[in-house]
mmCIF file of C-alpha atoms and ligand atoms in Angstrom:
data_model
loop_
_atom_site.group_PDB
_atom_site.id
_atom_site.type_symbol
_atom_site.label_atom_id
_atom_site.label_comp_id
_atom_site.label_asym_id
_atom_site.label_seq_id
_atom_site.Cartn_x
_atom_site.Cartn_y
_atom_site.Cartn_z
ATOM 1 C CA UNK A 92 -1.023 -14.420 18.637
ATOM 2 C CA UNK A 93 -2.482 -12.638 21.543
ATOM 3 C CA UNK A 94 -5.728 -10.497 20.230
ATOM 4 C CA UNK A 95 -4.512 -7.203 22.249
ATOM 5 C CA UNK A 96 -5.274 -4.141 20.645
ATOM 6 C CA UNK A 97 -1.741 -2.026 20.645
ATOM 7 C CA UNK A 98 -1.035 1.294 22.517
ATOM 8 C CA UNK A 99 -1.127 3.630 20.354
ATOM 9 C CA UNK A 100 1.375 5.583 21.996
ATOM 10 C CA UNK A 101 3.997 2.769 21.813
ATOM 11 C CA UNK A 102 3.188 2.780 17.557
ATOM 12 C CA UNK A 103 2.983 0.147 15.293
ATOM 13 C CA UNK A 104 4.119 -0.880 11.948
ATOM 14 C CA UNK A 105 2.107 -3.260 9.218
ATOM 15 C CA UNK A 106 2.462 -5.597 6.540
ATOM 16 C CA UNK A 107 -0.964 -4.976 4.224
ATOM 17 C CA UNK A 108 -1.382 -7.587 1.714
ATOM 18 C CA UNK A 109 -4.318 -7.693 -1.452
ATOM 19 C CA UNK A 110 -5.343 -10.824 -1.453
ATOM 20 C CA UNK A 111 -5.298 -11.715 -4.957
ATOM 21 C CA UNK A 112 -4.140 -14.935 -4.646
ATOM 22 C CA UNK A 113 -0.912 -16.386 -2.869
ATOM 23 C CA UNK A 114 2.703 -14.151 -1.598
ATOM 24 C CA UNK A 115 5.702 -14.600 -3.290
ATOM 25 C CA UNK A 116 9.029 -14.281 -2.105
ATOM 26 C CA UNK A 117 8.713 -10.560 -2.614
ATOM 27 C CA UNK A 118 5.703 -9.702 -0.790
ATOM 28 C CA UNK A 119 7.372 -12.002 1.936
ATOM 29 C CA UNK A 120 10.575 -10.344 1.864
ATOM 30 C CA UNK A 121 8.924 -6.975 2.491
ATOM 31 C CA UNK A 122 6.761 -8.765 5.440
ATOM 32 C CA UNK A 123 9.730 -9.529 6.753
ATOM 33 C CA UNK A 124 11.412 -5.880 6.505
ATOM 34 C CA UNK A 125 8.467 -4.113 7.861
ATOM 35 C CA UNK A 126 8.389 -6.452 10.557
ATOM 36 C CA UNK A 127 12.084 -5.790 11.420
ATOM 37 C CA UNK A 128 11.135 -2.455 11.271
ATOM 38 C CA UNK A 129 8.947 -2.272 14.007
ATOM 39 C CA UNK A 130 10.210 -4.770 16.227
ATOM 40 C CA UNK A 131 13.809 -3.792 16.368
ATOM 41 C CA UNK A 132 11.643 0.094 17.367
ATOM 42 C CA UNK A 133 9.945 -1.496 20.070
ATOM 43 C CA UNK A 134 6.325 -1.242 17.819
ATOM 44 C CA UNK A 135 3.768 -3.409 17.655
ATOM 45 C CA UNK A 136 3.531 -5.164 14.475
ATOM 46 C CA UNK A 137 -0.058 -5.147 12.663
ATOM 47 C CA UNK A 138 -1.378 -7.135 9.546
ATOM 48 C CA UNK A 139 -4.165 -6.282 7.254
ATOM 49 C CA UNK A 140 -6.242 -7.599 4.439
ATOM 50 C CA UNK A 141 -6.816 -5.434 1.587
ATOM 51 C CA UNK A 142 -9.591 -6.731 0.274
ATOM 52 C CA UNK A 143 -11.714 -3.557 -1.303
ATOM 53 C CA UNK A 144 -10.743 -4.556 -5.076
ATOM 54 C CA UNK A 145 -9.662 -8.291 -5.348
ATOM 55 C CA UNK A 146 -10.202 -10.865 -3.148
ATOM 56 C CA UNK A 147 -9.611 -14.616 -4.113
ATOM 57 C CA UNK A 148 -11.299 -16.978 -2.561
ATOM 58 C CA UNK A 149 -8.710 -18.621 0.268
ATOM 59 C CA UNK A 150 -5.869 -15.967 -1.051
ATOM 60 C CA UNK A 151 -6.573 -14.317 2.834
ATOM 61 C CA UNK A 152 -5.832 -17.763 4.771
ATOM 62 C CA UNK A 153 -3.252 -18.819 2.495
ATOM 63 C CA UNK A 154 -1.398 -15.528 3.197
ATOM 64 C CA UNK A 155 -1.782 -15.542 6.724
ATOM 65 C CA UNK A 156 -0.493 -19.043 7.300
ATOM 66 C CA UNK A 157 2.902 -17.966 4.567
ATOM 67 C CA UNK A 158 3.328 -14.972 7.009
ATOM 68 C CA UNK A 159 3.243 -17.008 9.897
ATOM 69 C CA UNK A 160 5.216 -19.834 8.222
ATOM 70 C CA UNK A 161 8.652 -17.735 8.051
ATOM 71 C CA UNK A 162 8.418 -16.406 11.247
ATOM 72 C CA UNK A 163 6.495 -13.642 11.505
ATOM 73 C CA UNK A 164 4.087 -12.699 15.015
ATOM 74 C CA UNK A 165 1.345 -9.561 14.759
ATOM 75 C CA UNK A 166 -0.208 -8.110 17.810
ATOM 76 C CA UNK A 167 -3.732 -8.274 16.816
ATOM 77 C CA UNK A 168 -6.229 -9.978 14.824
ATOM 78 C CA UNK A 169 -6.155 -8.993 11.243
ATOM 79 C CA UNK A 170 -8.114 -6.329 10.154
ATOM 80 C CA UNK A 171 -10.416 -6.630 6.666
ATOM 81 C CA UNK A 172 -10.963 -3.444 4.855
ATOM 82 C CA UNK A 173 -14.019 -4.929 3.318
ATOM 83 C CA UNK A 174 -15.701 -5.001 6.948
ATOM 84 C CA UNK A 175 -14.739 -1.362 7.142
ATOM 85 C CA UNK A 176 -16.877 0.521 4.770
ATOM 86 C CA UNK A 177 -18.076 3.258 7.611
ATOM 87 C CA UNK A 178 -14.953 4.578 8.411
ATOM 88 C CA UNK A 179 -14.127 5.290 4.999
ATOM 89 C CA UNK A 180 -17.557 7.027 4.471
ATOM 90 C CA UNK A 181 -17.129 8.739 7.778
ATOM 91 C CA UNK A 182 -13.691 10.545 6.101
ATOM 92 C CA UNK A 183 -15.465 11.589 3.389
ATOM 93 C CA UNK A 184 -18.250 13.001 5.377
ATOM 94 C CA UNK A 185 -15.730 15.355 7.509
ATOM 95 C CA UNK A 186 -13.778 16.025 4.435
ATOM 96 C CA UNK A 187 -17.107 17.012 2.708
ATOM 97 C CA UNK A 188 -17.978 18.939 5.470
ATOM 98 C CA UNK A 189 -15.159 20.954 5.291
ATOM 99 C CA UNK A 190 -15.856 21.738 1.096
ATOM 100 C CA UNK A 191 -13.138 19.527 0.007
ATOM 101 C CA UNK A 192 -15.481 17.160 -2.044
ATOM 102 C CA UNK A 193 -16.251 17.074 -5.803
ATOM 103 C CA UNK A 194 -17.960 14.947 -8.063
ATOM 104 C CA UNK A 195 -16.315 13.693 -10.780
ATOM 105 C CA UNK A 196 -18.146 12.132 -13.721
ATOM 106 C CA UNK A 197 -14.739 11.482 -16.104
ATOM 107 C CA UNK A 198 -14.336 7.829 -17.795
ATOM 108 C CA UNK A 199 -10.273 7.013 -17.691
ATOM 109 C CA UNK A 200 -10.229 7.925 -21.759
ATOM 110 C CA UNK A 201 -11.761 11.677 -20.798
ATOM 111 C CA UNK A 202 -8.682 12.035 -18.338
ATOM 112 C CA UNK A 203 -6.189 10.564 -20.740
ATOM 113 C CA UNK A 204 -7.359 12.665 -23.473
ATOM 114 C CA UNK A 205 -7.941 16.076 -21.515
ATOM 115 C CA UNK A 206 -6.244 18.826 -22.082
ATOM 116 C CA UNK A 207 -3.296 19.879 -19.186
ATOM 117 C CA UNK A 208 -1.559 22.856 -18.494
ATOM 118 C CA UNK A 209 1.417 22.293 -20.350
ATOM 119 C CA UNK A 210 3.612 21.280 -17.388
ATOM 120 C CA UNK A 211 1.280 19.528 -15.174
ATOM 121 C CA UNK A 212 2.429 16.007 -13.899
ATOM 122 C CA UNK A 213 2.382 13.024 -15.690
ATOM 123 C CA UNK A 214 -1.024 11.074 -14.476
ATOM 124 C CA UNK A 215 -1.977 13.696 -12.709
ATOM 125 C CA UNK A 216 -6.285 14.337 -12.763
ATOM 126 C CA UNK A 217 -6.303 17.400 -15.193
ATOM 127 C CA UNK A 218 -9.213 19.049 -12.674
ATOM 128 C CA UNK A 219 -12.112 18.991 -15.576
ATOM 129 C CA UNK A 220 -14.803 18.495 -12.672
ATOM 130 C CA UNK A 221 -13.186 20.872 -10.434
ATOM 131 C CA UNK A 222 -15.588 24.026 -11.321
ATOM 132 C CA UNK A 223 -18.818 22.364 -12.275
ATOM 133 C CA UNK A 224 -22.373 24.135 -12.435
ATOM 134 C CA UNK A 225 -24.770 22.374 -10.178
ATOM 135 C CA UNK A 226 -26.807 22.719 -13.785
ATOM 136 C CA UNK A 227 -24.120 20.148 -15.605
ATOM 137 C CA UNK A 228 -23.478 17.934 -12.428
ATOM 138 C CA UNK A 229 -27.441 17.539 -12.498
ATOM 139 C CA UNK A 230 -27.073 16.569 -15.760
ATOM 140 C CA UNK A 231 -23.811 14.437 -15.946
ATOM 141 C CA UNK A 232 -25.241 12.578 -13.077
ATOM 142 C CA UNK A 233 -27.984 11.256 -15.211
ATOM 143 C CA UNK A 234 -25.135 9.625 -17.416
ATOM 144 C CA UNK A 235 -23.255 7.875 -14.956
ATOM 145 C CA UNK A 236 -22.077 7.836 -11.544
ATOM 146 C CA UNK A 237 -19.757 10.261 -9.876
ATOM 147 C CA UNK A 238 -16.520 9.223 -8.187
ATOM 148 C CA UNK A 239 -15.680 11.685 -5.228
ATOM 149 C CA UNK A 240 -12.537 13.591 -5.717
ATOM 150 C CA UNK A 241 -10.779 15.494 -3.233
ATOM 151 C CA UNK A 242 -10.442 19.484 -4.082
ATOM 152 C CA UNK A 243 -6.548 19.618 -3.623
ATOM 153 C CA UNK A 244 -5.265 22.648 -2.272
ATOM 154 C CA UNK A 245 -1.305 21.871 -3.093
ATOM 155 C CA UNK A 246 0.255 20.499 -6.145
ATOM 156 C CA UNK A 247 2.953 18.612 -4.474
ATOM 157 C CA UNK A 248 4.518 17.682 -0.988
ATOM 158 C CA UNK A 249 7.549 16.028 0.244
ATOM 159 C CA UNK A 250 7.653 13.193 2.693
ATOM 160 C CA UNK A 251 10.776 11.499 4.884
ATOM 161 C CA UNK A 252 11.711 8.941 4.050
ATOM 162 C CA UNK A 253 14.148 6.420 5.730
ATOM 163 C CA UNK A 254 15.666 5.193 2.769
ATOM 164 C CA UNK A 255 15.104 7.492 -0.030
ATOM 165 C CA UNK A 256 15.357 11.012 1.998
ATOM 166 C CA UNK A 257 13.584 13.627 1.210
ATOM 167 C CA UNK A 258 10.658 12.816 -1.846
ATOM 168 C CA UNK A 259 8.851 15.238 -3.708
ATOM 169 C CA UNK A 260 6.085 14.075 -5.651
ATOM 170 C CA UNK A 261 2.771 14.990 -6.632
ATOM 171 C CA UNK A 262 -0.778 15.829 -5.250
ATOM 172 C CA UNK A 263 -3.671 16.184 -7.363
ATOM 173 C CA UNK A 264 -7.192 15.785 -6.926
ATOM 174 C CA UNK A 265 -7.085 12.258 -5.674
ATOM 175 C CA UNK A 266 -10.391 10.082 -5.950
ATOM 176 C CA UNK A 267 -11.932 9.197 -2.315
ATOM 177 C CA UNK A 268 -14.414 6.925 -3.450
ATOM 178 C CA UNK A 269 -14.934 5.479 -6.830
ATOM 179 C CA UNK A 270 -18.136 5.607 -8.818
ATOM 180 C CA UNK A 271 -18.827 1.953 -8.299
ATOM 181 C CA UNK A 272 -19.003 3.115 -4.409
ATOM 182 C CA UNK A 273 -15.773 1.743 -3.052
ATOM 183 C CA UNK A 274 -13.290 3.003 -1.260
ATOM 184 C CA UNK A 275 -10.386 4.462 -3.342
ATOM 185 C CA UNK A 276 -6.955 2.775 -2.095
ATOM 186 C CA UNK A 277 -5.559 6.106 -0.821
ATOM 187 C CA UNK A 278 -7.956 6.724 1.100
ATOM 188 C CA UNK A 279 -8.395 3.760 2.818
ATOM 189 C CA UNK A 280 -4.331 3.300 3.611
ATOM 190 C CA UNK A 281 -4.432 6.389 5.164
ATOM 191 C CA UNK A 282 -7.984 6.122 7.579
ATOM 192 C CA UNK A 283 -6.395 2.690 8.169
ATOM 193 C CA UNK A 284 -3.216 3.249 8.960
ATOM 194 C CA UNK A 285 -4.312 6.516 11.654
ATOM 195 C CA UNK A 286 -7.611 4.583 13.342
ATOM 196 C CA UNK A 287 -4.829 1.326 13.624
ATOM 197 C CA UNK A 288 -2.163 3.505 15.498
ATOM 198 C CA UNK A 289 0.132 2.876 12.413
ATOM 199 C CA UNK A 290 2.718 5.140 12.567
ATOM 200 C CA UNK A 291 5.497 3.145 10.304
ATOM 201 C CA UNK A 292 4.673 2.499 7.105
ATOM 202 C CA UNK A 293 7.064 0.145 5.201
ATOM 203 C CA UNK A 294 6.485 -0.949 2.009
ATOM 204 C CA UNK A 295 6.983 -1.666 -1.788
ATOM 205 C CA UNK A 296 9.636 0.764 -3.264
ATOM 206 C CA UNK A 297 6.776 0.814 -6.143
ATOM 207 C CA UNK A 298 4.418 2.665 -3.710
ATOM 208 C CA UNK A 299 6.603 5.958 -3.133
ATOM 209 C CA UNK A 300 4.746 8.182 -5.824
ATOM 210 C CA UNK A 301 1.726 7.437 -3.783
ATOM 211 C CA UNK A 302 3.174 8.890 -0.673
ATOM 212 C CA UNK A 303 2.969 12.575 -0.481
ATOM 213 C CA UNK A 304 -0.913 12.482 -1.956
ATOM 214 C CA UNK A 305 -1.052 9.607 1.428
ATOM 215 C CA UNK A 306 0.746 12.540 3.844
ATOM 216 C CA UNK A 307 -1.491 15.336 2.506
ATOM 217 C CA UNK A 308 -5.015 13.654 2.915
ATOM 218 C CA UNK A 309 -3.745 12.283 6.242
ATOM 219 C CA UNK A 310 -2.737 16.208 7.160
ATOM 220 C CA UNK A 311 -6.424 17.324 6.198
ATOM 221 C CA UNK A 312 -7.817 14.091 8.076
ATOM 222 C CA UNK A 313 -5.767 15.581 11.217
ATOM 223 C CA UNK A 314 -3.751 12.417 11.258
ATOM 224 C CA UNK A 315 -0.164 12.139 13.116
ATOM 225 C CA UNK A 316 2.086 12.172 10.658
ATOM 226 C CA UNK A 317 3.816 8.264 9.841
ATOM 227 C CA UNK A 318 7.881 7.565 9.065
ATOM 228 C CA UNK A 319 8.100 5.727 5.634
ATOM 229 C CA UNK A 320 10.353 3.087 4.248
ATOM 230 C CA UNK A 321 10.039 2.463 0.687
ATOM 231 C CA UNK A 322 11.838 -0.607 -0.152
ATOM 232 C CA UNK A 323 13.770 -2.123 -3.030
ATOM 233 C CA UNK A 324 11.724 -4.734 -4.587
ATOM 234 C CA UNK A 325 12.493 -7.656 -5.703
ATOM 235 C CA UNK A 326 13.129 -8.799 -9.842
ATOM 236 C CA UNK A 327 13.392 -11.085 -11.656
ATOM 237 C CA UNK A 328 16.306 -11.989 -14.211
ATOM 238 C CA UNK A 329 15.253 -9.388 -16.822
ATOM 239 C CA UNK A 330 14.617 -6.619 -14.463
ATOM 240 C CA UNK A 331 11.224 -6.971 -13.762
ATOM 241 C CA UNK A 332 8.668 -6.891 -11.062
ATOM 242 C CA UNK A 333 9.018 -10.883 -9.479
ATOM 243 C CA UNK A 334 5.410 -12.168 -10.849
ATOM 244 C CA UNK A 335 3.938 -15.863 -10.568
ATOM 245 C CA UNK A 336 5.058 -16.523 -13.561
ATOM 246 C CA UNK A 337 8.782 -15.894 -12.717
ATOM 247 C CA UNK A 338 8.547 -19.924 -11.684
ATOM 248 C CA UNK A 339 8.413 -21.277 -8.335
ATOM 249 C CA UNK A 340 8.588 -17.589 -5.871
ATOM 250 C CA UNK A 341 5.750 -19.107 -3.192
ATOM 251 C CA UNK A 342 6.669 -20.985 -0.649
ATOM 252 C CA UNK A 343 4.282 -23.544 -1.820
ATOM 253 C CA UNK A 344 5.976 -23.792 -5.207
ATOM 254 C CA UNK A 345 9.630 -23.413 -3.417
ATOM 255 C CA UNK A 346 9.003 -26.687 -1.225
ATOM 256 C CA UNK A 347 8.685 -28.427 -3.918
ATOM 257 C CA UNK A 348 11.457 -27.292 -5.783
ATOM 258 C CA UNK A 349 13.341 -28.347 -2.417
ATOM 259 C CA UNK A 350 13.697 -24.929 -0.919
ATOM 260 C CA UNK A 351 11.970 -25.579 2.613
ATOM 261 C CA UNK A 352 10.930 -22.425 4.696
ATOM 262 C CA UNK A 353 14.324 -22.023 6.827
ATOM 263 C CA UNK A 354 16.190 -21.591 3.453
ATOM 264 C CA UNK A 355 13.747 -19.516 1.818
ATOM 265 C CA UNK A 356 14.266 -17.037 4.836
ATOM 266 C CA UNK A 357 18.109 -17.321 4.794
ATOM 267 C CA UNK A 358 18.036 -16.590 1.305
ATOM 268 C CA UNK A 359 15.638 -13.342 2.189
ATOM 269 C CA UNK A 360 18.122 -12.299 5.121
ATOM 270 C CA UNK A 361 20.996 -12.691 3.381
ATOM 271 C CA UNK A 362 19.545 -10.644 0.492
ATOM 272 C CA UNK A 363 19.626 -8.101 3.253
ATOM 273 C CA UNK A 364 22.869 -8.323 4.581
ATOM 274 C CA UNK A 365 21.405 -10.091 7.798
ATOM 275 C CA UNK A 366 22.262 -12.961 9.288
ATOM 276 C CA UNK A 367 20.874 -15.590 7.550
ATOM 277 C CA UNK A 368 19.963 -18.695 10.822
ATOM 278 C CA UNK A 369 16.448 -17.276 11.283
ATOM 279 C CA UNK A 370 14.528 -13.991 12.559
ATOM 280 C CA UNK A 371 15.927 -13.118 15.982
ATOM 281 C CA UNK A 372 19.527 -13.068 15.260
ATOM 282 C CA UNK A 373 18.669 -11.010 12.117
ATOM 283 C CA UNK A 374 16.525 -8.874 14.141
ATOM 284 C CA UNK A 375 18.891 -8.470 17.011
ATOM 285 C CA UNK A 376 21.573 -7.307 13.671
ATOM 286 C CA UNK A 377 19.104 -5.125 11.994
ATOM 287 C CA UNK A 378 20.301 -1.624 10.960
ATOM 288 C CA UNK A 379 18.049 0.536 8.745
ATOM 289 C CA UNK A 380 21.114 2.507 7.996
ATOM 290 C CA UNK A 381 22.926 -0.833 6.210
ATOM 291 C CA UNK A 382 20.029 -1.983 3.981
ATOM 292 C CA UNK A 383 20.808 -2.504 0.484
ATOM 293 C CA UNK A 384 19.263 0.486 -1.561
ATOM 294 C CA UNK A 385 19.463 -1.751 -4.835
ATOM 295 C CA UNK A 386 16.910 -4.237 -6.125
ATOM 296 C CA UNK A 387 17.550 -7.910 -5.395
ATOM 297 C CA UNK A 388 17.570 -10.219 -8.394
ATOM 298 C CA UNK A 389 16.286 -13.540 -7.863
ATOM 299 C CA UNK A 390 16.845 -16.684 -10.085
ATOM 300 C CA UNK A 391 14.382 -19.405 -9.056
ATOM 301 C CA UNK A 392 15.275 -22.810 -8.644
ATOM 302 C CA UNK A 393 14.873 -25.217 -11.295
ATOM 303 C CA UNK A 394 10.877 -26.444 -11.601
ATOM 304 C CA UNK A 395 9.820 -28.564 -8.597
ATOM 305 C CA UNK A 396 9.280 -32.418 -8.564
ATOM 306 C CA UNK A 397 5.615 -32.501 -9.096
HETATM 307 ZN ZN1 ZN B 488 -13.926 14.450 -13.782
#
């Protein structure tokens, strides 16, 4: 893997992984589609840790070598969001610059238990630290830390989407950073994804009703806009999110229950409609427009030999 840094005017797509211990087949199948993505578009192809919450000890290297394992090639070293704690803070020095910064002192009961206009979105931050006195902040801050929100000024946005069209969903008052300090996850997708050249985001299906708050804060940032390509995930038999303890989904665990890598990515291709003898022919087949818009259901084999 040559350590270039891309063009940004030639784009780039990304495969962003938490490293909270190893991939399964799912992650890997959406490695794999984002990958497709931007190759068969003549991007670069980017990787990045997402290690602000939960890191496990080797979960980084172990992904890393699964990603490379199947096939897949990125353009530049991988980039850890836990060395990246200034360009976070930056954001939220322009934003607060600009007025669109709040403390907000609420535990996760207060916002479950606040009252809402009667039809405001499901999940949504009910704005109860919007119109503070500096007299209560003062004195809220001596009970606890403030998160920083962002002061919203829509309620909801619609993004593109390659697969799912056009998406409306909401946009509250999203936190920036959280009162521990860190980096809130949408903010650091989008600063990420801009100061990377990303301009192809492909991911989890799951990850959708994130979106439009991603595309507004990126607007305010004065960010490009990015395409998007939610994906279907991938289940298991009774219709839920593949997990570890679905049975053997890592590669690891599918070795030994005799699946070696070349069949684990034939199965993954041919979930997809693709040719299923390895990465280039698939890639040299690949067709947005044909992807299955469905969930794939997969039955692992039968425990491994150990
Ligand atoms: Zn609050």
């Amino acid at each position: 893997m040559p350590a270039e840094t891309p063009s940004p005017r030639q784009g780039a797509g990304r495969f962003a992984p938490s490293p909270s211990g190893e991939l399964h087949i799912g992650n890997l199948r959406t490695a794999i589609l984002a990958w497709l993505f931007a190759r068969s578009s003549g991007r670069s192809f980017l990787v990045r840790v997402e290690d602000l919450d939960r890191a496990r000890a080797g979960a980084e290297e172990a992904q890393l070598r699964d990603l490379a394992a199947v096939g897949l090639t990125w353009d530049a070293q991988a980039v850890r969001q836990s060395e990246r704690g200034d360009v976070y803070r930056d954001a939220v020095h322009r934003l607060q610059d600009a007025g669109l910064v709040y403390e907000c002192f609420c535990t996760r009961r207060e916002i479950a238990e606040a009252p809402r206009a009667p039809h405001a979105p499901e999940g949504a931050y009910p704005g109860t630290c919007r119109n503070l006195t500096e007299e209560q902040r003062a004195r809220r801050r001596r009970e606890r830390p403030a998160a920083l929100r962002l002061r919203a000024g829509v309620d909801s946005r619609t993004v593109r989407d390659a697969l799912h069209g056009g998406y409306t969903g909401v946009v509250d008052d999203l936190v920036l950073l959280r009162n521990d300090g860190v980096p809130a996850y949408n903010l650091a997708v989008v600063v990420d994804d801009a100061l990377q050249g990303v301009d192809q985001v492909v991911r989890g299906e799951d990850l959708l009703p994130s979106t439009p708050r991603q595309a507004y804060l990126a607007e305010l940032l004065g960010y490009p806009p990015v395409e998007y390509a939610h994906v279907p995930l991938v289940l298991n038999r009774e219709g839920r999110r593949l997990a570890k303890r679905d049975g053997a989904v890592t590669l690891a665990a599918l070795a030994d229950a005799g699946w070696a890598v070349p069949e684990v990515v034939g199965r993954i291709l041919g979930s997809l409609g693709l040719p299923a003898d390895g990465l280039p022919q698939a890639l040299a087949a690949f067709d947005p427009a044909r992807l299955p818009r469905e969930a794939w259901i997969f039955e692992p084999p039968a425990a491994g030999r150990r």
